[in-house]
PDB file of C-alpha atoms and ligand atoms in Angstrom:
ATOM      1  CA  UNK A  30     -18.397  -8.800  18.922  1.00  0.00           C
ATOM      2  CA  UNK A  31     -14.723  -7.936  18.487  1.00  0.00           C
ATOM      3  CA  UNK A  32     -14.085  -5.514  15.634  1.00  0.00           C
ATOM      4  CA  UNK A  33     -11.111  -6.106  13.361  1.00  0.00           C
ATOM      5  CA  UNK A  34      -8.111  -3.788  13.301  1.00  0.00           C
ATOM      6  CA  UNK A  35      -7.222  -1.629  10.326  1.00  0.00           C
ATOM      7  CA  UNK A  36      -3.479  -1.727   9.644  1.00  0.00           C
ATOM      8  CA  UNK A  37      -2.098   0.503   6.926  1.00  0.00           C
ATOM      9  CA  UNK A  38       1.325  -0.056   5.419  1.00  0.00           C
ATOM     10  CA  UNK A  39       3.029   2.566   3.232  1.00  0.00           C
ATOM     11  CA  UNK A  40       6.483   3.486   2.069  1.00  0.00           C
ATOM     12  CA  UNK A  41       8.437   4.271  -1.066  1.00  0.00           C
ATOM     13  CA  UNK A  42       8.529   1.878  -4.035  1.00  0.00           C
ATOM     14  CA  UNK A  43      11.367  -0.540  -3.454  1.00  0.00           C
ATOM     15  CA  UNK A  44      11.113  -0.399   0.348  1.00  0.00           C
ATOM     16  CA  UNK A  45       9.989  -4.034   0.303  1.00  0.00           C
ATOM     17  CA  UNK A  46       6.615  -3.307   1.882  1.00  0.00           C
ATOM     18  CA  UNK A  47       4.665  -5.470  -0.584  1.00  0.00           C
ATOM     19  CA  UNK A  48       6.830  -8.552  -0.031  1.00  0.00           C
ATOM     20  CA  UNK A  49       6.609  -8.267   3.749  1.00  0.00           C
ATOM     21  CA  UNK A  50       2.882  -7.459   3.748  1.00  0.00           C
ATOM     22  CA  UNK A  51       2.115 -10.486   1.542  1.00  0.00           C
ATOM     23  CA  UNK A  52       4.024 -12.859   3.838  1.00  0.00           C
ATOM     24  CA  UNK A  53       2.408 -11.441   6.985  1.00  0.00           C
ATOM     25  CA  UNK A  54      -1.121 -11.628   5.507  1.00  0.00           C
ATOM     26  CA  UNK A  55      -0.467 -15.251   4.694  1.00  0.00           C
ATOM     27  CA  UNK A  56       0.898 -16.099   8.133  1.00  0.00           C
ATOM     28  CA  UNK A  57      -1.896 -14.346  10.018  1.00  0.00           C
ATOM     29  CA  UNK A  58      -4.591 -15.513   7.633  1.00  0.00           C
ATOM     30  CA  UNK A  59      -5.685 -11.968   6.929  1.00  0.00           C
ATOM     31  CA  UNK A  60      -8.048 -11.804   3.918  1.00  0.00           C
ATOM     32  CA  UNK A  61      -6.599 -10.423   0.715  1.00  0.00           C
ATOM     33  CA  UNK A  62      -7.632  -6.898  -0.097  1.00  0.00           C
ATOM     34  CA  UNK A  63      -7.454  -6.135  -3.783  1.00  0.00           C
ATOM     35  CA  UNK A  64      -7.161  -2.479  -4.792  1.00  0.00           C
ATOM     36  CA  UNK A  65      -8.337  -0.957  -8.042  1.00  0.00           C
ATOM     37  CA  UNK A  66      -5.913   0.877 -10.302  1.00  0.00           C
ATOM     38  CA  UNK A  67      -5.651   2.516 -13.710  1.00  0.00           C
ATOM     39  CA  UNK A  68      -1.998   1.409 -13.974  1.00  0.00           C
ATOM     40  CA  UNK A  69      -1.324  -1.155 -16.714  1.00  0.00           C
ATOM     41  CA  UNK A  70      -0.691  -4.702 -15.446  1.00  0.00           C
ATOM     42  CA  UNK A  71       2.966  -5.744 -15.160  1.00  0.00           C
ATOM     43  CA  UNK A  72       4.018  -9.088 -16.612  1.00  0.00           C
ATOM     44  CA  UNK A  73       2.514 -11.849 -14.501  1.00  0.00           C
ATOM     45  CA  UNK A  74      -0.028  -9.669 -12.718  1.00  0.00           C
ATOM     46  CA  UNK A  75      -3.558 -11.040 -12.684  1.00  0.00           C
ATOM     47  CA  UNK A  76      -6.756  -8.992 -12.774  1.00  0.00           C
ATOM     48  CA  UNK A  77      -8.755  -9.522  -9.574  1.00  0.00           C
ATOM     49  CA  UNK A  78      -5.762 -10.952  -7.711  1.00  0.00           C
ATOM     50  CA  UNK A  79      -3.027  -8.309  -7.836  1.00  0.00           C
ATOM     51  CA  UNK A  80      -5.367  -5.435  -8.637  1.00  0.00           C
ATOM     52  CA  UNK A  81      -8.647  -4.765 -10.371  1.00  0.00           C
ATOM     53  CA  UNK A  82      -7.239  -3.139 -13.494  1.00  0.00           C
ATOM     54  CA  UNK A  83      -9.659  -0.437 -14.634  1.00  0.00           C
ATOM     55  CA  UNK A  84      -9.716   2.187 -17.359  1.00  0.00           C
ATOM     56  CA  UNK A  85      -9.652   5.782 -16.191  1.00  0.00           C
ATOM     57  CA  UNK A  86     -13.301   6.060 -17.178  1.00  0.00           C
ATOM     58  CA  UNK A  87     -14.288   3.021 -15.086  1.00  0.00           C
ATOM     59  CA  UNK A  88     -12.297   4.327 -12.120  1.00  0.00           C
ATOM     60  CA  UNK A  89     -13.913   7.766 -12.313  1.00  0.00           C
ATOM     61  CA  UNK A  90     -17.349   6.161 -12.455  1.00  0.00           C
ATOM     62  CA  UNK A  91     -16.593   4.398  -9.162  1.00  0.00           C
ATOM     63  CA  UNK A  92     -15.453   7.716  -7.657  1.00  0.00           C
ATOM     64  CA  UNK A  93     -18.771   9.265  -8.726  1.00  0.00           C
ATOM     65  CA  UNK A  94     -20.684   6.329  -7.226  1.00  0.00           C
ATOM     66  CA  UNK A  95     -18.812   6.794  -3.930  1.00  0.00           C
ATOM     67  CA  UNK A  96     -17.487   3.224  -4.025  1.00  0.00           C
ATOM     68  CA  UNK A  97     -14.025   3.995  -2.611  1.00  0.00           C
ATOM     69  CA  UNK A  98     -12.944   3.979   1.029  1.00  0.00           C
ATOM     70  CA  UNK A  99      -9.975   6.033  -0.146  1.00  0.00           C
ATOM     71  CA  UNK A 100      -8.246   6.702  -3.442  1.00  0.00           C
ATOM     72  CA  UNK A 101      -5.298   8.738  -4.679  1.00  0.00           C
ATOM     73  CA  UNK A 102      -3.286   9.552  -7.733  1.00  0.00           C
ATOM     74  CA  UNK A 103       0.131   7.918  -7.348  1.00  0.00           C
ATOM     75  CA  UNK A 104       2.935   8.165  -9.919  1.00  0.00           C
ATOM     76  CA  UNK A 105       0.356   9.420 -12.471  1.00  0.00           C
ATOM     77  CA  UNK A 106      -2.192   6.601 -12.034  1.00  0.00           C
ATOM     78  CA  UNK A 107      -5.238   6.210  -9.843  1.00  0.00           C
ATOM     79  CA  UNK A 108      -5.245   3.640  -7.030  1.00  0.00           C
ATOM     80  CA  UNK A 109      -8.119   3.026  -4.629  1.00  0.00           C
ATOM     81  CA  UNK A 110      -9.467   0.739  -1.923  1.00  0.00           C
ATOM     82  CA  UNK A 111     -13.086  -0.282  -2.363  1.00  0.00           C
ATOM     83  CA  UNK A 112     -15.347   0.331   0.634  1.00  0.00           C
ATOM     84  CA  UNK A 113     -16.540  -3.266   0.743  1.00  0.00           C
ATOM     85  CA  UNK A 114     -12.943  -4.518   1.155  1.00  0.00           C
ATOM     86  CA  UNK A 115     -12.567  -2.664   4.425  1.00  0.00           C
ATOM     87  CA  UNK A 116     -15.989  -2.486   6.003  1.00  0.00           C
ATOM     88  CA  UNK A 117     -17.190  -6.054   5.474  1.00  0.00           C
ATOM     89  CA  UNK A 118     -14.078  -7.587   7.000  1.00  0.00           C
ATOM     90  CA  UNK A 119     -13.835  -5.199   9.957  1.00  0.00           C
ATOM     91  CA  UNK A 120     -17.495  -5.837  10.743  1.00  0.00           C
ATOM     92  CA  UNK A 121     -16.844  -9.579  10.690  1.00  0.00           C
ATOM     93  CA  UNK A 122     -14.111  -9.040  13.310  1.00  0.00           C
ATOM     94  CA  UNK A 123     -11.327  -9.681  10.809  1.00  0.00           C
ATOM     95  CA  UNK A 124      -8.187  -7.544  10.644  1.00  0.00           C
ATOM     96  CA  UNK A 125      -7.595  -5.646   7.406  1.00  0.00           C
ATOM     97  CA  UNK A 126      -4.122  -4.800   6.133  1.00  0.00           C
ATOM     98  CA  UNK A 127      -3.997  -2.196   3.380  1.00  0.00           C
ATOM     99  CA  UNK A 128      -0.814  -1.491   1.480  1.00  0.00           C
ATOM    100  CA  UNK A 129      -1.494   1.980   0.133  1.00  0.00           C
ATOM    101  CA  UNK A 130       0.293   5.257  -0.544  1.00  0.00           C
ATOM    102  CA  UNK A 131       0.789   8.058   1.979  1.00  0.00           C
ATOM    103  CA  UNK A 132      -2.121  10.198   0.721  1.00  0.00           C
ATOM    104  CA  UNK A 133      -4.564   7.294   0.972  1.00  0.00           C
ATOM    105  CA  UNK A 134      -3.192   6.347   4.398  1.00  0.00           C
ATOM    106  CA  UNK A 135      -3.975   9.775   5.813  1.00  0.00           C
ATOM    107  CA  UNK A 136      -7.509   9.699   4.351  1.00  0.00           C
ATOM    108  CA  UNK A 137      -8.098   6.295   5.968  1.00  0.00           C
ATOM    109  CA  UNK A 138      -6.690   7.494   9.320  1.00  0.00           C
ATOM    110  CA  UNK A 139      -9.053  10.443   9.183  1.00  0.00           C
ATOM    111  CA  UNK A 140     -11.991   8.046   8.718  1.00  0.00           C
ATOM    112  CA  UNK A 141     -10.857   5.561  11.325  1.00  0.00           C
ATOM    113  CA  UNK A 142      -8.843   7.188  14.083  1.00  0.00           C
ATOM    114  CA  UNK A 143      -7.684   3.914  15.600  1.00  0.00           C
ATOM    115  CA  UNK A 144      -6.174   2.697  12.311  1.00  0.00           C
ATOM    116  CA  UNK A 145      -2.502   1.816  12.832  1.00  0.00           C
ATOM    117  CA  UNK A 146      -0.123   3.386  10.317  1.00  0.00           C
ATOM    118  CA  UNK A 147       3.147   1.591   9.588  1.00  0.00           C
ATOM    119  CA  UNK A 148       5.845   3.207   7.449  1.00  0.00           C
ATOM    120  CA  UNK A 149       8.403   1.096   5.572  1.00  0.00           C
ATOM    121  CA  UNK A 150      11.729   2.458   4.459  1.00  0.00           C
ATOM    122  CA  UNK A 151      15.249   1.363   3.599  1.00  0.00           C
ATOM    123  CA  UNK A 152      18.422   2.423   5.406  1.00  0.00           C
ATOM    124  CA  UNK A 153      19.002   5.097   2.767  1.00  0.00           C
ATOM    125  CA  UNK A 154      17.821   6.149  -0.689  1.00  0.00           C
ATOM    126  CA  UNK A 155      20.649   4.285  -2.489  1.00  0.00           C
ATOM    127  CA  UNK A 156      19.313   0.929  -1.285  1.00  0.00           C
ATOM    128  CA  UNK A 157      15.928   1.926  -2.712  1.00  0.00           C
ATOM    129  CA  UNK A 158      17.409   2.862  -6.083  1.00  0.00           C
ATOM    130  CA  UNK A 159      19.340  -0.381  -6.209  1.00  0.00           C
ATOM    131  CA  UNK A 160      16.221  -2.459  -5.479  1.00  0.00           C
ATOM    132  CA  UNK A 161      14.120  -0.651  -8.071  1.00  0.00           C
ATOM    133  CA  UNK A 162      16.751  -1.315 -10.739  1.00  0.00           C
ATOM    134  CA  UNK A 163      17.294  -4.943  -9.744  1.00  0.00           C
ATOM    135  CA  UNK A 164      13.639  -5.902  -9.873  1.00  0.00           C
ATOM    136  CA  UNK A 165      13.590  -4.911 -13.567  1.00  0.00           C
ATOM    137  CA  UNK A 166       9.822  -4.324 -13.603  1.00  0.00           C
ATOM    138  CA  UNK A 167       9.971  -0.649 -14.508  1.00  0.00           C
ATOM    139  CA  UNK A 168      11.566   1.457 -17.242  1.00  0.00           C
ATOM    140  CA  UNK A 169      14.290   3.994 -16.457  1.00  0.00           C
ATOM    141  CA  UNK A 170      11.757   6.798 -16.826  1.00  0.00           C
ATOM    142  CA  UNK A 171       9.391   5.192 -14.313  1.00  0.00           C
ATOM    143  CA  UNK A 172      12.253   4.465 -11.888  1.00  0.00           C
ATOM    144  CA  UNK A 173      13.152   8.187 -11.955  1.00  0.00           C
ATOM    145  CA  UNK A 174       9.524   9.160 -11.166  1.00  0.00           C
ATOM    146  CA  UNK A 175       9.395   6.615  -8.317  1.00  0.00           C
ATOM    147  CA  UNK A 176      12.672   7.867  -6.804  1.00  0.00           C
ATOM    148  CA  UNK A 177      11.462  11.454  -6.949  1.00  0.00           C
ATOM    149  CA  UNK A 178       8.228  10.410  -5.258  1.00  0.00           C
ATOM    150  CA  UNK A 179      10.171   8.427  -2.648  1.00  0.00           C
ATOM    151  CA  UNK A 180      11.762  11.654  -1.422  1.00  0.00           C
ATOM    152  CA  UNK A 181       8.298  13.210  -1.104  1.00  0.00           C
ATOM    153  CA  UNK A 182       6.856  10.134   0.626  1.00  0.00           C
ATOM    154  CA  UNK A 183       9.690  10.017   3.176  1.00  0.00           C
ATOM    155  CA  UNK A 184       8.510  13.391   4.483  1.00  0.00           C
ATOM    156  CA  UNK A 185       5.305  11.729   5.721  1.00  0.00           C
ATOM    157  CA  UNK A 186       7.074   9.296   8.041  1.00  0.00           C
ATOM    158  CA  UNK A 187       6.430  11.435  11.130  1.00  0.00           C
ATOM    159  CA  UNK A 188       2.655  11.088  10.596  1.00  0.00           C
ATOM    160  CA  UNK A 189       2.907   7.306  11.038  1.00  0.00           C
ATOM    161  CA  UNK A 190       2.601   5.346  14.285  1.00  0.00           C
ATOM    162  CA  UNK A 191       5.514   2.980  13.539  1.00  0.00           C
ATOM    163  CA  UNK A 192       8.493   2.783  11.188  1.00  0.00           C
ATOM    164  CA  UNK A 193      10.081  -0.435   9.986  1.00  0.00           C
ATOM    165  CA  UNK A 194      13.544  -0.147   8.430  1.00  0.00           C
ATOM    166  CA  UNK A 195      13.443  -3.096   6.086  1.00  0.00           C
ATOM    167  CA  UNK A 196      16.898  -4.652   5.933  1.00  0.00           C
ATOM    168  CA  UNK A 197      15.952  -8.262   6.515  1.00  0.00           C
ATOM    169  CA  UNK A 198      12.600  -9.645   5.318  1.00  0.00           C
ATOM    170  CA  UNK A 199      12.164 -12.095   8.187  1.00  0.00           C
ATOM    171  CA  UNK A 200      12.910  -9.464  10.861  1.00  0.00           C
ATOM    172  CA  UNK A 201      10.532  -7.015   9.197  1.00  0.00           C
ATOM    173  CA  UNK A 202       7.758  -9.634   9.056  1.00  0.00           C
ATOM    174  CA  UNK A 203       8.183 -10.260  12.781  1.00  0.00           C
ATOM    175  CA  UNK A 204       8.163  -6.524  13.521  1.00  0.00           C
ATOM    176  CA  UNK A 205       4.932  -6.089  11.576  1.00  0.00           C
ATOM    177  CA  UNK A 206       3.325  -9.100  13.293  1.00  0.00           C
ATOM    178  CA  UNK A 207       4.317  -7.675  16.706  1.00  0.00           C
ATOM    179  CA  UNK A 208       2.724  -4.331  15.801  1.00  0.00           C
ATOM    180  CA  UNK A 209      -0.507  -6.047  14.721  1.00  0.00           C
ATOM    181  CA  UNK A 210      -0.675  -8.250  17.829  1.00  0.00           C
ATOM    182  CA  UNK A 211       0.279  -5.522  20.238  1.00  0.00           C
TER     183      UNK A 211
HETATM  184  P1  5GP B  16       2.500  -0.296  -7.651  1.00  0.00           P
HETATM  185  O1  5GP B  16       2.241   0.395  -8.951  1.00  0.00           O
HETATM  186  O2  5GP B  16       3.981  -0.450  -7.408  1.00  0.00           O
HETATM  187  O3  5GP B  16       1.749  -1.591  -7.512  1.00  0.00           O
HETATM  188  O4  5GP B  16       1.947   0.641  -6.489  1.00  0.00           O
HETATM  189  C1  5GP B  16       2.314   1.992  -6.472  1.00  0.00           C
HETATM  190  C2  5GP B  16       1.859   2.647  -5.184  1.00  0.00           C
HETATM  191  O5  5GP B  16       0.424   2.633  -5.083  1.00  0.00           O
HETATM  192  C3  5GP B  16       2.360   1.953  -3.914  1.00  0.00           C
HETATM  193  O6  5GP B  16       2.853   2.967  -3.043  1.00  0.00           O
HETATM  194  C4  5GP B  16       1.135   1.309  -3.355  1.00  0.00           C
HETATM  195  O7  5GP B  16       1.191   1.217  -1.944  1.00  0.00           O
HETATM  196  C5  5GP B  16       0.061   2.286  -3.778  1.00  0.00           C
HETATM  197  N1  5GP B  16      -1.291   1.697  -3.759  1.00  0.00           N
HETATM  198  C6  5GP B  16      -1.652   0.428  -4.100  1.00  0.00           C
HETATM  199  N2  5GP B  16      -2.965   0.250  -3.910  1.00  0.00           N
HETATM  200  C7  5GP B  16      -3.448   1.427  -3.417  1.00  0.00           C
HETATM  201  C8  5GP B  16      -4.740   1.861  -3.002  1.00  0.00           C
HETATM  202  O8  5GP B  16      -5.733   1.135  -3.023  1.00  0.00           O
HETATM  203  N3  5GP B  16      -4.849   3.158  -2.572  1.00  0.00           N
HETATM  204  C9  5GP B  16      -3.779   4.008  -2.524  1.00  0.00           C
HETATM  205  N4  5GP B  16      -3.984   5.235  -2.059  1.00  0.00           N
HETATM  206  N5  5GP B  16      -2.549   3.616  -2.890  1.00  0.00           N
HETATM  207  C10 5GP B  16      -2.377   2.353  -3.340  1.00  0.00           C
END
């Protein structure tokens, strides 16, 4: 039976990777994969849909129980993909698209060598800063942390199989679909 492909999308906050990934998952009928996090929910986010929102204690318990495919500390909070999210779907022959940070992406690539890593970025850092401010979901302090991390994350681009410079959502969706269907 055909095994599904593991596609991993990363990139700095504000690169637009979440928007594009959501649209592509919808178009290709790829099952949703919900990560766990210790970050507090933003307005409008729903537990079990956007993330499984856990306390640090609950998250650490899952680490101890070896429930994560990968996890990392990003911007001061834990984020992780549960094993069942990945393995069940791949075994059923379904593709899995994970939108995770650069540390988690490299862990997943180590586990599954044929995983395809796709890096999202903007034309330059100013576009990123502009987007983070315009979306008004984060405080100034958090925006500063995310911009600092963006510079660190950009250094990982060379470890990725593909880069998408996200200037136009529709073009980026098509680029990602072409990579998946390649
Ligand atoms: P946000 O707080 O904006 O939702 O996500 C912050 C960062 O955490 C993003 O770079 C996102 O890709 C990453 N992230 C989300 N879920 C996971 C996950 O399950 N594992 C890892 N390693 N990173 C994640």
